[in-house]
Amino acid sequence: MRAALLAAPLALAACGDDMRMPWDQPEPVAAAPAEPAPPHIPEPTGGSPTQQPLEIPGPTAKVATAEARTLAVTDLVAGGEGWAASVSGSTARFQPEGAAARQVEVRRIPWSGGVEYIGTLGGQPFVLRIQSADCGKQKLSALVRAGGQTYNGCAAPAAPAAAAPAAGAQPAKAAATPAAPKPAA
């Protein structure tokens, strides 16, 4: 019987299974992560991008990233109850009721809902947001944030500068600020 007890561990070890006690087992060895394959970089075509397009072949579709009605508007006039504004190029002119008009250097940012003109007025943010929405007789709505105030109103594209008038023709009039409702007295 004693011989059988002494031979049992040898017989179990010969089976190939690790019959050690959990505290006697070696630490598991972590497998090294597989090294990623180097990226495939196609051979250069030898052509200049000005001579050969670098586009992916196949059908493409245009994707709108800006609102169509406001995308072409670069110069505009806007106004509402107690304020008026106009934009020409990179300069906006803003005049709240009862205050002098002030010039603001702005940056034009088209976006999916319209166009924004953003600058700094008196050390605070100035935002003139134009959106395609019916606003009475106008086709564009306007929102101004300046000096901690928010003003709502309407906008319209400014009349384009007229080229040299033809002989006998009347000069074109500049677009006026959209009519704003009169405040109640």
PDB file of C-alpha atoms in Angstrom:
ATOM      1  CA  MET A   1       0.000   0.000   0.000  1.00  0.00           C
ATOM      2  CA  ARG A   2       2.856   2.261   0.832  1.00  0.00           C
ATOM      3  CA  ALA A   3       4.410   1.665  -2.534  1.00  0.00           C
ATOM      4  CA  ALA A   4       1.121   2.485  -4.265  1.00  0.00           C
ATOM      5  CA  LEU A   5       0.918   5.816  -2.448  1.00  0.00           C
ATOM      6  CA  LEU A   6       4.479   6.677  -3.376  1.00  0.00           C
ATOM      7  CA  ALA A   7       3.949   5.677  -7.019  1.00  0.00           C
ATOM      8  CA  ALA A   8       0.702   7.654  -7.437  1.00  0.00           C
ATOM      9  CA  PRO A   9       2.396  11.077  -7.815  1.00  0.00           C
ATOM     10  CA  LEU A  10       4.821   9.641 -10.357  1.00  0.00           C
ATOM     11  CA  ALA A  11       1.954   8.140 -12.351  1.00  0.00           C
ATOM     12  CA  LEU A  12       0.056  11.419 -12.327  1.00  0.00           C
ATOM     13  CA  ALA A  13       3.133  13.385 -13.362  1.00  0.00           C
ATOM     14  CA  ALA A  14       3.637  11.076 -16.312  1.00  0.00           C
ATOM     15  CA  CYS A  15       0.145  11.926 -17.613  1.00  0.00           C
ATOM     16  CA  GLY A  16       1.307  15.385 -18.605  1.00  0.00           C
ATOM     17  CA  ASP A  17      -1.337  17.379 -16.744  1.00  0.00           C
ATOM     18  CA  ASP A  18      -0.067  19.872 -14.248  1.00  0.00           C
ATOM     19  CA  MET A  19      -1.342  18.437 -10.977  1.00  0.00           C
ATOM     20  CA  ARG A  20       0.336  21.008  -8.741  1.00  0.00           C
ATOM     21  CA  MET A  21      -1.468  22.790  -6.007  1.00  0.00           C
ATOM     22  CA  PRO A  22      -2.609  26.328  -6.963  1.00  0.00           C
ATOM     23  CA  TRP A  23       0.087  27.926  -4.789  1.00  0.00           C
ATOM     24  CA  ASP A  24       2.765  25.829  -6.463  1.00  0.00           C
ATOM     25  CA  GLN A  25       1.823  26.725 -10.060  1.00  0.00           C
ATOM     26  CA  PRO A  26       4.069  29.136 -11.989  1.00  0.00           C
ATOM     27  CA  GLU A  27       2.800  32.634 -12.911  1.00  0.00           C
ATOM     28  CA  PRO A  28       1.040  32.688 -16.288  1.00  0.00           C
ATOM     29  CA  VAL A  29       3.163  34.169 -19.039  1.00  0.00           C
ATOM     30  CA  ALA A  30       1.449  36.980 -20.918  1.00  0.00           C
ATOM     31  CA  ALA A  31       1.619  36.561 -24.655  1.00  0.00           C
ATOM     32  CA  ALA A  32       3.346  39.417 -26.425  1.00  0.00           C
ATOM     33  CA  PRO A  33       0.868  41.474 -28.468  1.00  0.00           C
ATOM     34  CA  ALA A  34       1.034  40.893 -32.168  1.00  0.00           C
ATOM     35  CA  GLU A  35       2.940  43.612 -33.943  1.00  0.00           C
ATOM     36  CA  PRO A  36       0.711  45.493 -36.395  1.00  0.00           C
ATOM     37  CA  ALA A  37       1.562  45.253 -40.042  1.00  0.00           C
ATOM     38  CA  PRO A  38       3.124  48.345 -41.552  1.00  0.00           C
ATOM     39  CA  PRO A  39       0.627  50.548 -43.424  1.00  0.00           C
ATOM     40  CA  HIS A  40       0.413  50.066 -47.152  1.00  0.00           C
ATOM     41  CA  ILE A  41       1.491  53.224 -48.896  1.00  0.00           C
ATOM     42  CA  PRO A  42       0.872  53.161 -52.628  1.00  0.00           C
ATOM     43  CA  GLU A  43       3.703  54.047 -54.937  1.00  0.00           C
ATOM     44  CA  PRO A  44       3.751  57.667 -56.089  1.00  0.00           C
ATOM     45  CA  THR A  45       2.137  58.268 -59.449  1.00  0.00           C
ATOM     46  CA  GLY A  46       4.770  60.731 -60.541  1.00  0.00           C
ATOM     47  CA  GLY A  47       2.108  63.265 -61.484  1.00  0.00           C
ATOM     48  CA  SER A  48       1.533  66.646 -59.943  1.00  0.00           C
ATOM     49  CA  PRO A  49      -1.837  67.248 -58.229  1.00  0.00           C
ATOM     50  CA  THR A  50      -2.300  70.141 -60.648  1.00  0.00           C
ATOM     51  CA  GLN A  51      -2.005  67.713 -63.567  1.00  0.00           C
ATOM     52  CA  GLN A  52      -3.494  64.542 -62.137  1.00  0.00           C
ATOM     53  CA  PRO A  53      -6.333  64.539 -59.567  1.00  0.00           C
ATOM     54  CA  LEU A  54      -5.647  62.812 -56.274  1.00  0.00           C
ATOM     55  CA  GLU A  55      -9.247  61.702 -55.860  1.00  0.00           C
ATOM     56  CA  ILE A  56     -10.646  58.272 -55.281  1.00  0.00           C
ATOM     57  CA  PRO A  57     -12.238  57.003 -58.488  1.00  0.00           C
ATOM     58  CA  GLY A  58     -15.913  56.150 -58.572  1.00  0.00           C
ATOM     59  CA  PRO A  59     -19.248  57.878 -58.245  1.00  0.00           C
ATOM     60  CA  THR A  60     -19.462  60.867 -55.904  1.00  0.00           C
ATOM     61  CA  ALA A  61     -22.304  62.942 -54.548  1.00  0.00           C
ATOM     62  CA  LYS A  62     -22.360  66.541 -53.403  1.00  0.00           C
ATOM     63  CA  VAL A  63     -23.028  66.986 -49.726  1.00  0.00           C
ATOM     64  CA  ALA A  64     -24.472  70.254 -48.484  1.00  0.00           C
ATOM     65  CA  THR A  65     -22.489  71.686 -45.610  1.00  0.00           C
ATOM     66  CA  ALA A  66     -24.005  75.177 -45.618  1.00  0.00           C
ATOM     67  CA  GLU A  67     -27.540  76.508 -45.983  1.00  0.00           C
ATOM     68  CA  ALA A  68     -28.061  77.352 -49.685  1.00  0.00           C
ATOM     69  CA  ARG A  69     -30.094  80.564 -49.296  1.00  0.00           C
ATOM     70  CA  THR A  70     -27.519  82.221 -47.029  1.00  0.00           C
ATOM     71  CA  LEU A  71     -24.363  80.759 -48.580  1.00  0.00           C
ATOM     72  CA  ALA A  72     -24.168  83.355 -51.356  1.00  0.00           C
ATOM     73  CA  VAL A  73     -25.001  86.294 -49.059  1.00  0.00           C
ATOM     74  CA  THR A  74     -21.856  88.278 -48.347  1.00  0.00           C
ATOM     75  CA  ASP A  75     -23.174  91.812 -47.902  1.00  0.00           C
ATOM     76  CA  LEU A  76     -26.437  92.362 -46.090  1.00  0.00           C
ATOM     77  CA  VAL A  77     -28.575  94.726 -44.079  1.00  0.00           C
ATOM     78  CA  ALA A  78     -30.466  93.704 -40.980  1.00  0.00           C
ATOM     79  CA  GLY A  79     -32.650  95.371 -38.425  1.00  0.00           C
ATOM     80  CA  GLY A  80     -35.239  94.895 -35.781  1.00  0.00           C
ATOM     81  CA  GLU A  81     -36.883  96.676 -32.916  1.00  0.00           C
ATOM     82  CA  GLY A  82     -34.237  98.942 -31.432  1.00  0.00           C
ATOM     83  CA  TRP A  83     -31.287  98.072 -33.653  1.00  0.00           C
ATOM     84  CA  ALA A  84     -29.840  98.124 -37.170  1.00  0.00           C
ATOM     85  CA  ALA A  85     -26.819  96.424 -38.679  1.00  0.00           C
ATOM     86  CA  SER A  86     -25.122  95.994 -42.014  1.00  0.00           C
ATOM     87  CA  VAL A  87     -22.235  93.863 -43.241  1.00  0.00           C
ATOM     88  CA  SER A  88     -19.906  94.642 -46.096  1.00  0.00           C
ATOM     89  CA  GLY A  89     -16.943  92.359 -46.611  1.00  0.00           C
ATOM     90  CA  SER A  90     -15.255  91.796 -43.256  1.00  0.00           C
ATOM     91  CA  THR A  91     -16.773  94.846 -41.554  1.00  0.00           C
ATOM     92  CA  ALA A  92     -20.092  94.992 -39.729  1.00  0.00           C
ATOM     93  CA  ARG A  93     -21.782  98.203 -38.663  1.00  0.00           C
ATOM     94  CA  PHE A  94     -24.010  97.851 -35.587  1.00  0.00           C
ATOM     95  CA  GLN A  95     -26.228 100.548 -34.125  1.00  0.00           C
ATOM     96  CA  PRO A  96     -28.471  99.903 -31.148  1.00  0.00           C
ATOM     97  CA  GLU A  97     -31.281 102.402 -30.626  1.00  0.00           C
ATOM     98  CA  GLY A  98     -30.105 105.579 -28.931  1.00  0.00           C
ATOM     99  CA  ALA A  99     -26.392 104.851 -29.423  1.00  0.00           C
ATOM    100  CA  ALA A 100     -23.830 105.722 -32.043  1.00  0.00           C
ATOM    101  CA  ALA A 101     -23.088 103.215 -34.790  1.00  0.00           C
ATOM    102  CA  ARG A 102     -19.947 101.151 -34.228  1.00  0.00           C
ATOM    103  CA  GLN A 103     -17.751  99.294 -36.709  1.00  0.00           C
ATOM    104  CA  VAL A 104     -16.791  95.692 -35.954  1.00  0.00           C
ATOM    105  CA  GLU A 105     -14.224  93.588 -37.804  1.00  0.00           C
ATOM    106  CA  VAL A 106     -15.983  90.245 -38.362  1.00  0.00           C
ATOM    107  CA  ARG A 107     -15.204  86.803 -39.685  1.00  0.00           C
ATOM    108  CA  ARG A 108     -17.832  85.115 -41.881  1.00  0.00           C
ATOM    109  CA  ILE A 109     -18.623  81.522 -40.915  1.00  0.00           C
ATOM    110  CA  PRO A 110     -21.137  79.579 -43.051  1.00  0.00           C
ATOM    111  CA  TRP A 111     -22.785  76.656 -41.270  1.00  0.00           C
ATOM    112  CA  SER A 112     -25.648  74.237 -41.899  1.00  0.00           C
ATOM    113  CA  GLY A 113     -28.266  76.625 -40.468  1.00  0.00           C
ATOM    114  CA  GLY A 114     -27.117  79.857 -42.107  1.00  0.00           C
ATOM    115  CA  VAL A 115     -24.158  82.191 -41.753  1.00  0.00           C
ATOM    116  CA  GLU A 116     -22.597  83.968 -38.784  1.00  0.00           C
ATOM    117  CA  TYR A 117     -20.478  87.082 -38.623  1.00  0.00           C
ATOM    118  CA  ILE A 118     -18.326  86.951 -35.497  1.00  0.00           C
ATOM    119  CA  GLY A 119     -16.120  89.644 -33.990  1.00  0.00           C
ATOM    120  CA  THR A 120     -15.384  91.613 -30.826  1.00  0.00           C
ATOM    121  CA  LEU A 121     -17.235  94.799 -29.873  1.00  0.00           C
ATOM    122  CA  GLY A 122     -16.099  96.688 -26.802  1.00  0.00           C
ATOM    123  CA  GLY A 123     -14.125  93.701 -25.527  1.00  0.00           C
ATOM    124  CA  GLN A 124     -17.168  91.410 -25.689  1.00  0.00           C
ATOM    125  CA  PRO A 125     -18.260  88.899 -28.337  1.00  0.00           C
ATOM    126  CA  PHE A 126     -20.305  90.201 -31.241  1.00  0.00           C
ATOM    127  CA  VAL A 127     -22.374  87.693 -33.237  1.00  0.00           C
ATOM    128  CA  LEU A 128     -24.694  88.438 -36.153  1.00  0.00           C
ATOM    129  CA  ARG A 129     -26.482  85.216 -37.107  1.00  0.00           C
ATOM    130  CA  ILE A 130     -28.430  85.105 -40.376  1.00  0.00           C
ATOM    131  CA  GLN A 131     -30.769  82.185 -41.043  1.00  0.00           C
ATOM    132  CA  SER A 132     -33.058  81.266 -43.879  1.00  0.00           C
ATOM    133  CA  ALA A 133     -36.477  81.822 -42.349  1.00  0.00           C
ATOM    134  CA  ASP A 134     -39.411  83.909 -43.487  1.00  0.00           C
ATOM    135  CA  CYS A 135     -39.432  87.148 -41.545  1.00  0.00           C
ATOM    136  CA  GLY A 136     -42.355  89.187 -42.801  1.00  0.00           C
ATOM    137  CA  LYS A 137     -41.442  90.478 -46.262  1.00  0.00           C
ATOM    138  CA  GLN A 138     -37.841  89.340 -45.831  1.00  0.00           C
ATOM    139  CA  LYS A 139     -36.545  85.837 -46.528  1.00  0.00           C
ATOM    140  CA  LEU A 140     -33.862  85.917 -43.836  1.00  0.00           C
ATOM    141  CA  SER A 141     -34.046  86.239 -40.066  1.00  0.00           C
ATOM    142  CA  ALA A 142     -31.343  87.905 -37.995  1.00  0.00           C
ATOM    143  CA  LEU A 143     -30.143  87.602 -34.429  1.00  0.00           C
ATOM    144  CA  VAL A 144     -27.502  89.847 -32.872  1.00  0.00           C
ATOM    145  CA  ARG A 145     -25.673  89.206 -29.616  1.00  0.00           C
ATOM    146  CA  ALA A 146     -23.707  92.257 -28.532  1.00  0.00           C
ATOM    147  CA  GLY A 147     -22.875  93.830 -25.206  1.00  0.00           C
ATOM    148  CA  GLY A 148     -24.651  91.078 -23.292  1.00  0.00           C
ATOM    149  CA  GLN A 149     -27.914  91.763 -25.145  1.00  0.00           C
ATOM    150  CA  THR A 150     -29.783  89.696 -27.738  1.00  0.00           C
ATOM    151  CA  TYR A 151     -31.667  91.403 -30.562  1.00  0.00           C
ATOM    152  CA  ASN A 152     -34.003  89.689 -33.053  1.00  0.00           C
ATOM    153  CA  GLY A 153     -35.016  90.979 -36.455  1.00  0.00           C
ATOM    154  CA  CYS A 154     -34.977  90.451 -40.191  1.00  0.00           C
ATOM    155  CA  ALA A 155     -32.275  90.655 -42.842  1.00  0.00           C
ATOM    156  CA  ALA A 156     -31.933  91.034 -46.586  1.00  0.00           C
ATOM    157  CA  PRO A 157     -29.026  90.865 -49.018  1.00  0.00           C
ATOM    158  CA  ALA A 158     -27.583  94.309 -49.724  1.00  0.00           C
ATOM    159  CA  ALA A 159     -27.969  95.581 -53.250  1.00  0.00           C
ATOM    160  CA  PRO A 160     -24.819  94.800 -55.250  1.00  0.00           C
ATOM    161  CA  ALA A 161     -22.669  97.773 -56.121  1.00  0.00           C
ATOM    162  CA  ALA A 162     -23.719  99.044 -59.516  1.00  0.00           C
ATOM    163  CA  ALA A 163     -21.188  99.109 -62.304  1.00  0.00           C
ATOM    164  CA  ALA A 164     -20.768 102.359 -64.194  1.00  0.00           C
ATOM    165  CA  PRO A 165     -24.316 103.526 -65.035  1.00  0.00           C
ATOM    166  CA  ALA A 166     -25.254 103.699 -68.670  1.00  0.00           C
ATOM    167  CA  ALA A 167     -25.833 107.127 -70.231  1.00  0.00           C
ATOM    168  CA  GLY A 168     -29.167 108.551 -69.080  1.00  0.00           C
ATOM    169  CA  ALA A 169     -29.702 105.793 -66.494  1.00  0.00           C
ATOM    170  CA  GLN A 170     -30.444 106.617 -62.901  1.00  0.00           C
ATOM    171  CA  PRO A 171     -27.882 105.372 -60.341  1.00  0.00           C
ATOM    172  CA  ALA A 172     -28.980 102.400 -58.273  1.00  0.00           C
ATOM    173  CA  LYS A 173     -30.109 103.144 -54.737  1.00  0.00           C
ATOM    174  CA  ALA A 174     -28.406 101.388 -51.847  1.00  0.00           C
ATOM    175  CA  ALA A 175     -30.483  98.880 -49.940  1.00  0.00           C
ATOM    176  CA  ALA A 176     -32.152 100.308 -46.892  1.00  0.00           C
ATOM    177  CA  THR A 177     -32.328  98.686 -43.486  1.00  0.00           C
ATOM    178  CA  PRO A 178     -35.395  96.428 -43.274  1.00  0.00           C
ATOM    179  CA  ALA A 179     -38.312  98.194 -41.682  1.00  0.00           C
ATOM    180  CA  ALA A 180     -38.518  97.544 -37.975  1.00  0.00           C
ATOM    181  CA  PRO A 181     -41.738  97.737 -35.994  1.00  0.00           C
ATOM    182  CA  LYS A 182     -42.151 101.026 -34.130  1.00  0.00           C
ATOM    183  CA  PRO A 183     -41.990 100.683 -30.341  1.00  0.00           C
ATOM    184  CA  ALA A 184     -45.208 101.443 -28.535  1.00  0.00           C
ATOM    185  CA  ALA A 185     -45.227 104.862 -26.849  1.00  0.00           C
TER     186      ALA A 185
END
